[in-house]
Coordinates of C-alpha atoms in Angstrom, one line a residue:
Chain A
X1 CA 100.8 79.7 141.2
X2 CA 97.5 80.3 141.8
X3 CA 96.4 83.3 144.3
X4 CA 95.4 81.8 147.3
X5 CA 96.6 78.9 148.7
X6 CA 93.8 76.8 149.9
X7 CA 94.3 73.3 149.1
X8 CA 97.5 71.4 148.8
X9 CA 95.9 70.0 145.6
X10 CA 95.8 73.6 144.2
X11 CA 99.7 73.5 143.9
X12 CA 101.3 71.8 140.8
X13 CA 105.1 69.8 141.1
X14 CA 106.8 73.1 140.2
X15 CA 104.6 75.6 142.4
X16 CA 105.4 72.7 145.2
X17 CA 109.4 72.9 144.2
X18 CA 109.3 76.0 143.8
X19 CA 108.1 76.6 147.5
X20 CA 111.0 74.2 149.3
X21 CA 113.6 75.8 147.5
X22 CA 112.2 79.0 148.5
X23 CA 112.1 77.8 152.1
X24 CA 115.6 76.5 151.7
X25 CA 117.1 80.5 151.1
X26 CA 114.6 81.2 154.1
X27 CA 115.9 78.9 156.3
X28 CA 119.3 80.6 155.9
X29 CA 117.9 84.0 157.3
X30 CA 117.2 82.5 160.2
X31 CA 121.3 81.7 160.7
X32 CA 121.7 85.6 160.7
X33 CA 122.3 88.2 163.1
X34 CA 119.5 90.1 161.7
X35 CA 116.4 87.8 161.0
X36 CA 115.2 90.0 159.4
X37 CA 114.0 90.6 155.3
X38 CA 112.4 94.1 154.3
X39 CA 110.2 92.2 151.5
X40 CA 106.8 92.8 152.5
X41 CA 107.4 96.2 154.0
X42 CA 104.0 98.2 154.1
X43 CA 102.1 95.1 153.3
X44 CA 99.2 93.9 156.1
X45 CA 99.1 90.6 156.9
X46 CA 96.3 89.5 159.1
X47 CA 95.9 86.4 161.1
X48 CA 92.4 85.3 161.7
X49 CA 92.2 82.5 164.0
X50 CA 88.9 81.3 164.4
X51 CA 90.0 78.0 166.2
X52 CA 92.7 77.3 169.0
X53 CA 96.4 77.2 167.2
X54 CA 99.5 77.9 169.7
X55 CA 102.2 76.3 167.3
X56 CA 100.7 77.5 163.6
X57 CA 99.6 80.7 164.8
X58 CA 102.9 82.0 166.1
X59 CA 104.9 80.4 163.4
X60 CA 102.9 82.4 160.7
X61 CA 103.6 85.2 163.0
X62 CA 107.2 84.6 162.9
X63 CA 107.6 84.5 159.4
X64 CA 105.4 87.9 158.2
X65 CA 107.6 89.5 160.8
X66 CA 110.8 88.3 159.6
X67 CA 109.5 89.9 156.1
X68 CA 108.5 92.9 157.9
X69 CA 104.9 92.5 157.3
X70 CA 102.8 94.9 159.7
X71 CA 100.8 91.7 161.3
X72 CA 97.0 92.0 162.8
X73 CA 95.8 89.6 165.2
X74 CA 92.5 88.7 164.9
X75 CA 91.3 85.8 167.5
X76 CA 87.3 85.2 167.0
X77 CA 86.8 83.4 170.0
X78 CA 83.6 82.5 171.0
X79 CA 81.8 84.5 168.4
X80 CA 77.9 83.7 169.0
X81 CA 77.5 84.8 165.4
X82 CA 76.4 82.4 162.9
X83 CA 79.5 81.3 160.5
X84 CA 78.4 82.7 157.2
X85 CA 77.4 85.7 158.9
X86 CA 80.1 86.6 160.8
X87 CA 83.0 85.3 158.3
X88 CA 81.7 88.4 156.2
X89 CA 81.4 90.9 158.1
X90 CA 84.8 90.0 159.1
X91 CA 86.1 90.1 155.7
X92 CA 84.3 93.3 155.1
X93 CA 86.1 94.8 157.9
X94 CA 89.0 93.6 156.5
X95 CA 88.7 94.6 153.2
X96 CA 87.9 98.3 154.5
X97 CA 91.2 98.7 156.8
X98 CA 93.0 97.6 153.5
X99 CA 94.5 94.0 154.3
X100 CA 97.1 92.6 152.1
X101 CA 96.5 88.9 152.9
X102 CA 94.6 86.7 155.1
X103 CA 95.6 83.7 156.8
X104 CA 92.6 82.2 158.2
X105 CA 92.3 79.0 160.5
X106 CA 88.4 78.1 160.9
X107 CA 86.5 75.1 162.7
X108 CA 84.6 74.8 159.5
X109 CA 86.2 72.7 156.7
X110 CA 85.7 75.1 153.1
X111 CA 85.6 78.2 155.7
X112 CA 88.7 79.6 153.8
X113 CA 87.6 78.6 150.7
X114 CA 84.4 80.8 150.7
X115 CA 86.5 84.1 152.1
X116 CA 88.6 83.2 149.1
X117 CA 86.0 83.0 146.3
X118 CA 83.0 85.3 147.7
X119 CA 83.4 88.5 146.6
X120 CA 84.2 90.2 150.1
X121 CA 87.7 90.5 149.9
X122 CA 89.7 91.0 147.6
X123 CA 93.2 90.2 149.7
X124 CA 95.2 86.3 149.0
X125 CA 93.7 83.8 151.2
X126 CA 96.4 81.5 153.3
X127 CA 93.9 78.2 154.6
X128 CA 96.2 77.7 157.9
X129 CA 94.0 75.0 158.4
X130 CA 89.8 74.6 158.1
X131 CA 88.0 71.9 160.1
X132 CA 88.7 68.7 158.5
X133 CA 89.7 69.4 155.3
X134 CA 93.0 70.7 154.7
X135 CA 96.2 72.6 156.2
X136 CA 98.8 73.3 153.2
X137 CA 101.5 74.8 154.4
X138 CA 101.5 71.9 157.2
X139 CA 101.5 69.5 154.4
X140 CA 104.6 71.7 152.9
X141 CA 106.6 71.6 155.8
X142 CA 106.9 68.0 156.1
X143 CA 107.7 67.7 152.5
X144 CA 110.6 69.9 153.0
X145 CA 111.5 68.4 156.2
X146 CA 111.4 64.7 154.5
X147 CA 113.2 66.1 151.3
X148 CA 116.0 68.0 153.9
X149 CA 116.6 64.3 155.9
X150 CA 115.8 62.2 153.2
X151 CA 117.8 64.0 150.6
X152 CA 119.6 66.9 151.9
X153 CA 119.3 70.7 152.1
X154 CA 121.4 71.5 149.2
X155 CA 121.2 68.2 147.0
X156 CA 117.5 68.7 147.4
X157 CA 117.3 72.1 145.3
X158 CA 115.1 71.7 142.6
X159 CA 113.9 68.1 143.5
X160 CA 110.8 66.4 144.4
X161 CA 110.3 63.4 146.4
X162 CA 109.5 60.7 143.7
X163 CA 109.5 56.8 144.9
X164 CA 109.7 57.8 148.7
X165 CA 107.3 56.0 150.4
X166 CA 105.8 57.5 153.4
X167 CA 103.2 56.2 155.9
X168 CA 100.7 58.2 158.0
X169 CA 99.5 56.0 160.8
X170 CA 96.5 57.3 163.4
X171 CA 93.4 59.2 163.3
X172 CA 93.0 60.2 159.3
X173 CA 89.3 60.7 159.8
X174 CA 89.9 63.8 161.5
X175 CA 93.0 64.4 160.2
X176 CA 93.4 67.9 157.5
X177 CA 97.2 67.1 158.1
X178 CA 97.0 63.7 156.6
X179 CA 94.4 64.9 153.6
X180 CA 96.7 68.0 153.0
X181 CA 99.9 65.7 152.4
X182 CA 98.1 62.9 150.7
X183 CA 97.5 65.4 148.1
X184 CA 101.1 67.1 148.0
X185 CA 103.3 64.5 148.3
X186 CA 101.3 62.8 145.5
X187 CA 102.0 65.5 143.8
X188 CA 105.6 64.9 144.7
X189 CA 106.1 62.1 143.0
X190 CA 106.0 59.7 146.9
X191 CA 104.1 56.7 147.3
X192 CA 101.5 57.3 150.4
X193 CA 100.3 54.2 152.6
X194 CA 97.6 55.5 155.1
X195 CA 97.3 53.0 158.4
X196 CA 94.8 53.6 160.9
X197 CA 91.8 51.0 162.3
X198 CA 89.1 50.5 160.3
X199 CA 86.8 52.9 161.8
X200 CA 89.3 55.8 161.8
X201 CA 89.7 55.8 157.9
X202 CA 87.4 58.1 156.2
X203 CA 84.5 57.1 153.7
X204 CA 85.7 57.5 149.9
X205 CA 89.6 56.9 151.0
X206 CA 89.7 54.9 147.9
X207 CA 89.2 57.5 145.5
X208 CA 92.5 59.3 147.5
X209 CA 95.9 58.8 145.9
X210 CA 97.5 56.4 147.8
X211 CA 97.0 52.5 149.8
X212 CA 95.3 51.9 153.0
X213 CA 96.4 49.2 155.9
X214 CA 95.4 48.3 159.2
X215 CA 98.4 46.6 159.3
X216 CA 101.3 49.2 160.8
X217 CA 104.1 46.3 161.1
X218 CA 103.9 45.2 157.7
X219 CA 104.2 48.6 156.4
X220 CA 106.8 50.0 159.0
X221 CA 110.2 48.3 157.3
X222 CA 109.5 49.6 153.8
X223 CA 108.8 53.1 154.8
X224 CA 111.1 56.1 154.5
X225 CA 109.0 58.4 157.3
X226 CA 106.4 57.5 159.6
X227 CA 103.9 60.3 160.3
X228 CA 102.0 59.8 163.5
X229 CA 99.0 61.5 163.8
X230 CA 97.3 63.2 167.2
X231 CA 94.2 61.2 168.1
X232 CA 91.5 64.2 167.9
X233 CA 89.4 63.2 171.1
X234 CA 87.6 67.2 170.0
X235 CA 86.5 66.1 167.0
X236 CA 85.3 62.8 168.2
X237 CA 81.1 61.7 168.6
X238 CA 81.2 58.7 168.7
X239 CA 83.8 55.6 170.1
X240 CA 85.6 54.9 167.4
X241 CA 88.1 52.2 168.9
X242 CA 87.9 50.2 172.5
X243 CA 90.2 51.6 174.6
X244 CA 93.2 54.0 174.3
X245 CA 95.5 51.1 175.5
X246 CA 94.3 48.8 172.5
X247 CA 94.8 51.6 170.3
X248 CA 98.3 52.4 171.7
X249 CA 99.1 49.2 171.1
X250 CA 97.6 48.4 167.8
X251 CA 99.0 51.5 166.1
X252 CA 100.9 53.3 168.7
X253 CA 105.0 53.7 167.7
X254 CA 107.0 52.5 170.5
X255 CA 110.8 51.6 170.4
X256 CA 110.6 48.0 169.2
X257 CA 108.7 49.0 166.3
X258 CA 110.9 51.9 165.5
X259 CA 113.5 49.0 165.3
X260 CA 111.7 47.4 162.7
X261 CA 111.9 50.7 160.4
X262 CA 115.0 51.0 157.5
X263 CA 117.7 52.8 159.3
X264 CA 117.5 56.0 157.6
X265 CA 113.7 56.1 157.7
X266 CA 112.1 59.3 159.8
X267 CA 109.5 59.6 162.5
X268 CA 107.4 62.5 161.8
X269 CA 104.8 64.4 163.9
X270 CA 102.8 67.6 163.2
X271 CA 102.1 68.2 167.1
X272 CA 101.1 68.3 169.6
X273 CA 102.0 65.0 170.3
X274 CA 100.1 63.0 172.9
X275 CA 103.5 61.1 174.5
X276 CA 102.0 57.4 175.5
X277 CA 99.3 57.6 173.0
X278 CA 100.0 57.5 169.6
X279 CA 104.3 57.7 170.4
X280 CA 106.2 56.7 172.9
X281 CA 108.6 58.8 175.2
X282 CA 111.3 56.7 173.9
X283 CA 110.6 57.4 170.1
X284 CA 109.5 61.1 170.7
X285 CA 112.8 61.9 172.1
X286 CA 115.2 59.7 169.7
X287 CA 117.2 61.6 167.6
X288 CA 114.8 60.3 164.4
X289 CA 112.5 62.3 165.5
X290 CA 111.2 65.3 163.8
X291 CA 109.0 67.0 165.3
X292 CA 111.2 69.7 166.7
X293 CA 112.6 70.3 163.5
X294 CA 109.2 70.5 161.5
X295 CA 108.3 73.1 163.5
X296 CA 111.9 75.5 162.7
X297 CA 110.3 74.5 159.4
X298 CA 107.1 76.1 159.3
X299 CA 108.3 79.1 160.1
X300 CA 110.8 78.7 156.7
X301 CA 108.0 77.4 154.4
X302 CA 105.3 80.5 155.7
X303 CA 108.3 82.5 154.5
X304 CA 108.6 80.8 151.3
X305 CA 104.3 81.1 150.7
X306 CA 104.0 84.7 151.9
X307 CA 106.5 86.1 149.5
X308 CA 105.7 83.9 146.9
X309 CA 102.1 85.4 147.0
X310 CA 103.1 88.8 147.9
X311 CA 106.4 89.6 147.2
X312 CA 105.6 90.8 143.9
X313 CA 102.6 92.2 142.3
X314 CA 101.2 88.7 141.4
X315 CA 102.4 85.2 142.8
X316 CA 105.3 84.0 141.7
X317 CA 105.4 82.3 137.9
X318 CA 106.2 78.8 138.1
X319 CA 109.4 78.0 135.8
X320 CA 108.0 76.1 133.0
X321 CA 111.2 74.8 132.4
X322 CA 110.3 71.3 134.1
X323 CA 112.8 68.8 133.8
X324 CA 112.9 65.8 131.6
X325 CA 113.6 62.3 132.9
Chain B
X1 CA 134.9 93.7 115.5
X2 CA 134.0 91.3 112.9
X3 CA 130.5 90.5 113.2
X4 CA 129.8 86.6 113.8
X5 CA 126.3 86.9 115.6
X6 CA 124.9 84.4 113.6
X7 CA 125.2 81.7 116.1
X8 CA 123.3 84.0 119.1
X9 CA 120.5 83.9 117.1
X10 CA 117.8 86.2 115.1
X11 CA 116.2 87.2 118.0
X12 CA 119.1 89.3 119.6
X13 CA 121.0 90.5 117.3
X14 CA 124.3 90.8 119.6
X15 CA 127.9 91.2 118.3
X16 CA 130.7 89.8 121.0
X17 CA 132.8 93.0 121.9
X18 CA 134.9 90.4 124.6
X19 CA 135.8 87.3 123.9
X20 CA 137.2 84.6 126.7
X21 CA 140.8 85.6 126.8
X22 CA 140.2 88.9 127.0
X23 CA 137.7 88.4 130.1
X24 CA 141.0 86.4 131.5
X25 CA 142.8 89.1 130.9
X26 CA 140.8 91.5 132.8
X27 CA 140.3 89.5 135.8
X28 CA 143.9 89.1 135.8
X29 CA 144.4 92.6 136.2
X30 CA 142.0 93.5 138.4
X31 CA 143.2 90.7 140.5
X32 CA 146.8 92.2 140.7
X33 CA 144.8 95.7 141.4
X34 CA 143.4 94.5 144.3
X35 CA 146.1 93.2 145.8
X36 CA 148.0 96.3 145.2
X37 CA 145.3 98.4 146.9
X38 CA 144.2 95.9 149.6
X39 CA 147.8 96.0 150.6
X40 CA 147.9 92.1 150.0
X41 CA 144.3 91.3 150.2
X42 CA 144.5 89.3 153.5
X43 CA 141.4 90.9 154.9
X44 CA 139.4 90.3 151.8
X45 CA 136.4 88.7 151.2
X46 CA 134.6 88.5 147.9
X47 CA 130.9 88.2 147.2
X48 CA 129.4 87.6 143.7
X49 CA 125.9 88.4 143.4
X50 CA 124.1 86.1 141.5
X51 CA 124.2 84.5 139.0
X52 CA 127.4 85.6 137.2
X53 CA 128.9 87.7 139.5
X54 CA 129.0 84.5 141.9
X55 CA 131.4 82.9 138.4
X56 CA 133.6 85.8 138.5
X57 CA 134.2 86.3 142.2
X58 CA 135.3 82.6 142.1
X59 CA 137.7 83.1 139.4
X60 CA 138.4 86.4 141.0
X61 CA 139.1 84.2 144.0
X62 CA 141.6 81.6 142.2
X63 CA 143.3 84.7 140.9
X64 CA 144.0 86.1 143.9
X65 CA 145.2 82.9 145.4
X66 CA 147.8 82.2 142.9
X67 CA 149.1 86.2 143.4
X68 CA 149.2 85.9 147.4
X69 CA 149.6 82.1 147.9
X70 CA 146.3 82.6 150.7
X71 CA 143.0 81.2 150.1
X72 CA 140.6 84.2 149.8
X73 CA 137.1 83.6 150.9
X74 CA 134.4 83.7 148.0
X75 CA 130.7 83.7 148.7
X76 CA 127.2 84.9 147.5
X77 CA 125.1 87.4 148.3
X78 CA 121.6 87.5 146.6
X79 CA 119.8 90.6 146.5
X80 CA 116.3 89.4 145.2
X81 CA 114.3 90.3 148.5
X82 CA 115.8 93.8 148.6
X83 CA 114.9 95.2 145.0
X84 CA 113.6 98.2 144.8
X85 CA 111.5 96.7 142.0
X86 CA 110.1 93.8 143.3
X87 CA 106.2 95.2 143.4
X88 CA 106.5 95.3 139.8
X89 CA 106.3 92.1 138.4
X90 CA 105.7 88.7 139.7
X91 CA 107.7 87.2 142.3
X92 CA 111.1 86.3 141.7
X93 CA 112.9 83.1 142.6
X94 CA 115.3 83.2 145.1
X95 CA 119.2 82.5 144.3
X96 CA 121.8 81.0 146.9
X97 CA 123.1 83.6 149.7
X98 CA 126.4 81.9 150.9
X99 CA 128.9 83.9 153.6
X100 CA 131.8 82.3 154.1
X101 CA 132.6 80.9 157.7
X102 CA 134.7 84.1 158.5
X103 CA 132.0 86.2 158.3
X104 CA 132.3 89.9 157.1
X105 CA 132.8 91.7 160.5
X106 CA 135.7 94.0 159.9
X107 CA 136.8 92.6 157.2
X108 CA 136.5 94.1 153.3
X109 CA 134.1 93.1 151.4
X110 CA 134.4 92.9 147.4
X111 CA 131.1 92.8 145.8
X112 CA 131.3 91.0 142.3
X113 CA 129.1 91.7 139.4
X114 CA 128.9 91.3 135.7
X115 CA 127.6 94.2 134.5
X116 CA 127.1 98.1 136.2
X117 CA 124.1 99.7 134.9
X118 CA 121.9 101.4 136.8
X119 CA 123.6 101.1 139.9
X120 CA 120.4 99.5 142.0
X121 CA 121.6 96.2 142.4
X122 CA 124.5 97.5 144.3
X123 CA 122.7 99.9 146.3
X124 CA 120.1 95.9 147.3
X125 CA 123.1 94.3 147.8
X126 CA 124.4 97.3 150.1
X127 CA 121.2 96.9 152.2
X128 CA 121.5 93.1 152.5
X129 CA 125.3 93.1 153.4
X130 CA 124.1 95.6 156.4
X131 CA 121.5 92.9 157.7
X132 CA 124.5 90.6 157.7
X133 CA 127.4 92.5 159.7
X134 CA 129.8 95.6 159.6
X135 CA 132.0 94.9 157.2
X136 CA 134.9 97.6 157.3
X137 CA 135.0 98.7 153.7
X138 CA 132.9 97.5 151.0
X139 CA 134.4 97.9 147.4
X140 CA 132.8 96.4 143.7
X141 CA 134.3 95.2 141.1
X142 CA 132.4 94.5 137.6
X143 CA 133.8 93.2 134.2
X144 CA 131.3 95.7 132.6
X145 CA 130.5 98.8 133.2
X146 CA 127.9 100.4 130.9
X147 CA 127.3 103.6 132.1
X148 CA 123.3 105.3 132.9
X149 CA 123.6 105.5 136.5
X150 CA 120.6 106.2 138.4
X151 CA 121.8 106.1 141.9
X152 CA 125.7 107.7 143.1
X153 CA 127.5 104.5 142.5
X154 CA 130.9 103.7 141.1
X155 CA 133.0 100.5 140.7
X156 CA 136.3 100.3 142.4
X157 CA 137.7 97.9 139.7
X158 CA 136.6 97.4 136.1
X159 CA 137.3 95.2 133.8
X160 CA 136.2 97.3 130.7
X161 CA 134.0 100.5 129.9
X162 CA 132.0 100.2 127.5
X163 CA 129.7 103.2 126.5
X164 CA 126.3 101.9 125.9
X165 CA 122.9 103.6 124.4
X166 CA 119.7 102.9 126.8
X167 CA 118.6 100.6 123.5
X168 CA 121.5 98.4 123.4
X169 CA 121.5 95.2 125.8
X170 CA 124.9 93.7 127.4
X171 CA 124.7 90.2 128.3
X172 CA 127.7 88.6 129.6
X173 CA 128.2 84.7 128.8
X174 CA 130.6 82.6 131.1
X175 CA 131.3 78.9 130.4
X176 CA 129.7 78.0 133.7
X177 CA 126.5 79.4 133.2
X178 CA 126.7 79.6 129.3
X179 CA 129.3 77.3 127.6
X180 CA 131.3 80.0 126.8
X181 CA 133.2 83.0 128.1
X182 CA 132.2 86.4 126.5
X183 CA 130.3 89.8 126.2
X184 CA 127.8 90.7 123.7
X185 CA 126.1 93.9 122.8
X186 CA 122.8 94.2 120.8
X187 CA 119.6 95.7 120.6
X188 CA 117.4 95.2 123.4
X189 CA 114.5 93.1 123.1
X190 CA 111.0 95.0 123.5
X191 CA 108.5 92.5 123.6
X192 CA 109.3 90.7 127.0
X193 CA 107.3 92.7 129.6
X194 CA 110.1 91.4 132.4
X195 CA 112.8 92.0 131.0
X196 CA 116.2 93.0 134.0

C-alpha cells in the first residue's frame, strides 16, 4: 500500500481486499462493550476540514478514537488566506506539533494531493474528500457495503466484486463520490454504468472505466445497486437541467422504478440525501435502502485505513499471494 | 527420532519431534485434565488465538464434548491490535475475533495456543479479553511449551515441554491449516527481517 491514500486509483485489488476485510474485524469492535482498540495509542491524528462535513468528519472522528488516537480538530473556516498559502503554513504547524497523520477535506480538488507530495509534512495524508476530484474512503465504504449485501459479511472475506454491475445515477459532474468508486470498483472487478442528463456528465467521461446512459429505466433491471447521487446546487454556475421537477422525474428513483430493479439489487446513497429530489420518501425509507448502513460503515472502513497506514511502522504489505482463477 | 526432514524442505531444516497421534494423544489428556480441574467444565469457554490455536481449541472443544456429553463453547480471540510489537514492522492483517453467544462474563476462559514462547501473546490476548468482559478465571493451555519467558507467564495445561535453544524454531503443522498434524524443530531462519 502506498503511504497516503489520495486517490481510489492509488489502491491495487489486494490493497482494496485487503481494506474490507480489515473493516470486516472492525466492524466487530463496534458489537463490544468496550469500543475500544489501544492500536494507535500515542499517535496524533488531525482532522483538517477545510470544507463543511457533518457526516465524514465525525465518522473519521469515531474511528481514530475507537483506536485511541489522540485526535486534533482543525476547522479552517473562512480563512481569507490564499490556498497555497495557507495549506502550508498549516502543514508547517503541523509538522512542528509532531502530527502522525492528516486527514484533510479541501474545497480544492488536488488540495490533498499537494500536502501529500510538497515537502511540508512529512505525516500520511488521508484525502476525506478535495473539491471535485476524489473521496476514497467514501468510495471504500460502499464497496464494502455492496460486498456485505451483495455477498455477505463472512463469505465476502478475501473477495472482490467482479461481474457486479452497479449504476450511479445523478449529478457526476460534481460528483468526487462517483469519480472515487468509478475507479475502485473498477478495480474490483464491477461493471460501472454512469446515468445522468447530458449536461451533468463530465467532459473526457469516455476515457473513465465504465458506460454512460441517459437512459435510467433501461439500465435499472440489470443492476445490482443503484447509487443515487445529491444534486450539488453549491457547486453549480450555471443551469444545467430545466427544472428540479423534470429532473426528479427524468432520473429521480421513486417506488415504481424501484420495482423495476432485480429483487436483490440495492439502493445506495452517500448522503445527505435530498428526499423528493433525486429519491423518493418511499425508496429512502424501504428496507433496500442503504444509506443508514453505509454510514455504520465508514466508521469500520476509517478503522480499517488508519491502522493499515499507521498501525505499524510502514503501511501494511499487500499479500502477494493473489488468487488464481 | 529418526530424521525424515527431507520433505520440509532445504530451507528449514526441521526434524518432527510430534507426530499426529501423539498431538491426539495430548489433547486427550489435557482434555480429561480440564475436566478434572474445572470440576466438569460446565462453565468453560475456550478461545484459540489465531491461527492454530483456534484448530486446537476446536478439537479441544470436541474432546471435551465426548468426556462431559455438553457442548463447550469454542471461539477466537485475535490479538494482532494489542501487540506490543506492532510499531516494528509493517501492519499486520487482521485474523477473525469470534465470542461465542454466551459471552465470557463469569464464566472461565481457556485460552488456546500452539506454542509458549515468550509469553507476549498471552499477556495481548490478556488485554483484549479485558476489553471484552470479566471473565472469572482465565487459564491457557498450549501443545508446546518451549521455554524463554520474557514476561511471568505459565500454562495451566501442556501438551509437551520441550526445551528449546533461542536458535531453534518450533513450528507446529495441523491438517487444517497444513495437511498434516505435527511439530517440528529446526534452526531458525535469519534472513526474513519479519520473522514471529
Amino acid at each position: 500500500m502506498k503511504r497516503h491514500l489520495i486517490s481510489a486509483a492509488d489502491l491495487t485489488r489486494d490493497d482494496a481486499v485487503l481494506i474490507l476485510d480489515t473493516a470486516e474485524e472492525m466492524a466487530r469492535v463496534a458489537d463490544r462493550p468496550i469500543k475500544k482498540l489501544p492500536t494507535l495509542r500515542g499517535r496524533t491524528v488531525c482532522n483538517l476540514f477545510f470544507e463543511d462535513s457533518t457526516r465524514t468528519r465525525i465518522s473519521f472522528e469515531a474511528a481514530e478514537k475507537r483506536l485511541s488516537a489522540d485526535v486534533i480538530n482543525f476547522a479552517a473556516k473562512g480563512s481569507s488566506v490564499s490556498k497555497g498559502e495557507s495549506l502550508k503554513d498549516t502543514a508547517q504547524t503541523l509538522e512542528a506539533m509532531g502530527v502522525d497523520a492528516v486527514v484533510i477535506r479541501h474545497g480544492a480538488s488536488g488540495a490533498p494531493y499537494r500536502l501529500a507530495n510538497s515537502g511540508w509534512i512529512d505525516a500520511p495524508v488521508i484525502n476525506a474528500g478535495d473539491g471535485t476530484h476524489q473521496h476514497p474512503t467514501q468510495a471504500l465504504l460502499d464497496a464494502f457495503t455492496m460486498r456485505r449485501r451483495l455477498i455477505g459479511p463472512d463469505a465476502g472475506i478475501g473477495q472482490d466484486l467482479a461481474g457486479r454491475r452497479i449504476t450511479i445515477v445523478g449529478d457526476v459532474l460534481h460528483s468526487r463520490v462517483a469519480r472515487s468508486n468509478v475507479d475502485l470498483l473498477h478495480t474490483l472487478g464491477a461493471e460501472v454504468t454512469l446515468v445522468a442528463p447530458p449536461t451533468l456528465v463530465p467532459v473526457g467521461v469516455e476515457t473513465w472505466p465504465c458506460e454512460v446512459s441517459y437512459d435510467l429505466d433501461s439500465v435499472l433491471p440489470k443492476s445490482d445497486a443503484v447509487m443515487m447521487l445529491r444534486v450539488q446546487r453549491e457547486r453549480m454556475n450555471a443551469a444545467f437541467f430545466p427544472t428540479e421537477r423534470e429532473y426528479s422525474r427524468r432520473y429521480g428513483l421513486d417506488g415504481d422504478r424501484m420495482a423495476r430493479m432485480p429483487g436483490h439489487a440495492l439502493v445506495m446513497h452517500p448522503g445527505p440525501m435530498v428526499r423528493g429530489m433525486e429519491i423518493t420518501a418511499e425508496v429512502a425509507d424501504s428496507g433496500r435502502c442503504t444509506a443508514v448502513e453505509q454510514v455504520a460503515n465508514g466508521v469500520s472502513i476509517r478503522m480499517a485505513v488508519l491502522y493499515l497506514l499507521l498501525g505499524g511502522n510502514e503501511p501494511a504489505v499487500t499479500n502477494p499471494r493473489t488468487e488464481e482463477k | 527420532m529418526d530424521a525424515n526432514s527431507s520433505e520440509v524442505g532445504a530451507q528449514l531444516p526441521a526434524r518432527p519431534v510430534l507426530e499426529g497421534p501423539d498431538i491426539a494423544r495430548m489433547l486427550t489428556r489435557i482434555a480429561h485434565e480440564i475436566v478434572e480441574r474445572a470440576k466438569g467444565a460446565d462453565d468453560v469457554v475456550l478461545l484459540g488465538i489465531p491461527t492454530r490455536g483456534v484448530f486446537l481449541a476446536r478439537r479441544l472443544a470436541a474432546k471435551l464434548q465426548d468426556i462431559t456429553g455438553r457442548t463447550v463453547p469454542v471461539g477466537s480471540l485475535d490479538i494482532t491490535m494489542y501487540r506490543d510489537d506492532l510499531r516494528l514492522g509493517p501492519a499486520r492483517t487482521l485474523a477473525r475475533t469470534e465470542i461465542p453467544a454466551e459471552g465470557i462474563e463469569g464464566r472461565v476462559v481457556l485460552l488456546v495456543d500452539d506454542v509458549l514462547f515468550s509469553g507476549r501473546t498471552i499477556r495481548a490476548a490478556l488485554d483484549a479479553l479485558g476489553d471484552i468482559g470479566r471473565p472469572r478465571a482465565v487459564q491457557l493451555a498450549v501443545l508446546v511449551d518451549r521455554g524463554h519467558r520474557e514476561l511471568p507467564i505459565r500454562a495451566d495445561y501442556v501438551g509437551k515441554n520441550l526445551p528449546t535453544s533461542l536458535r531453534e524454531a518450533v513450528k507446529v503443522q495441523l491438517t487444517e491449516e497444513d495437511g498434516r498434524d505435527a511439530v517440528l524443530l529446526g534452526l531458525k531462519q535469519t534472513t526474513p527481517a519479519g520473522e514471529r
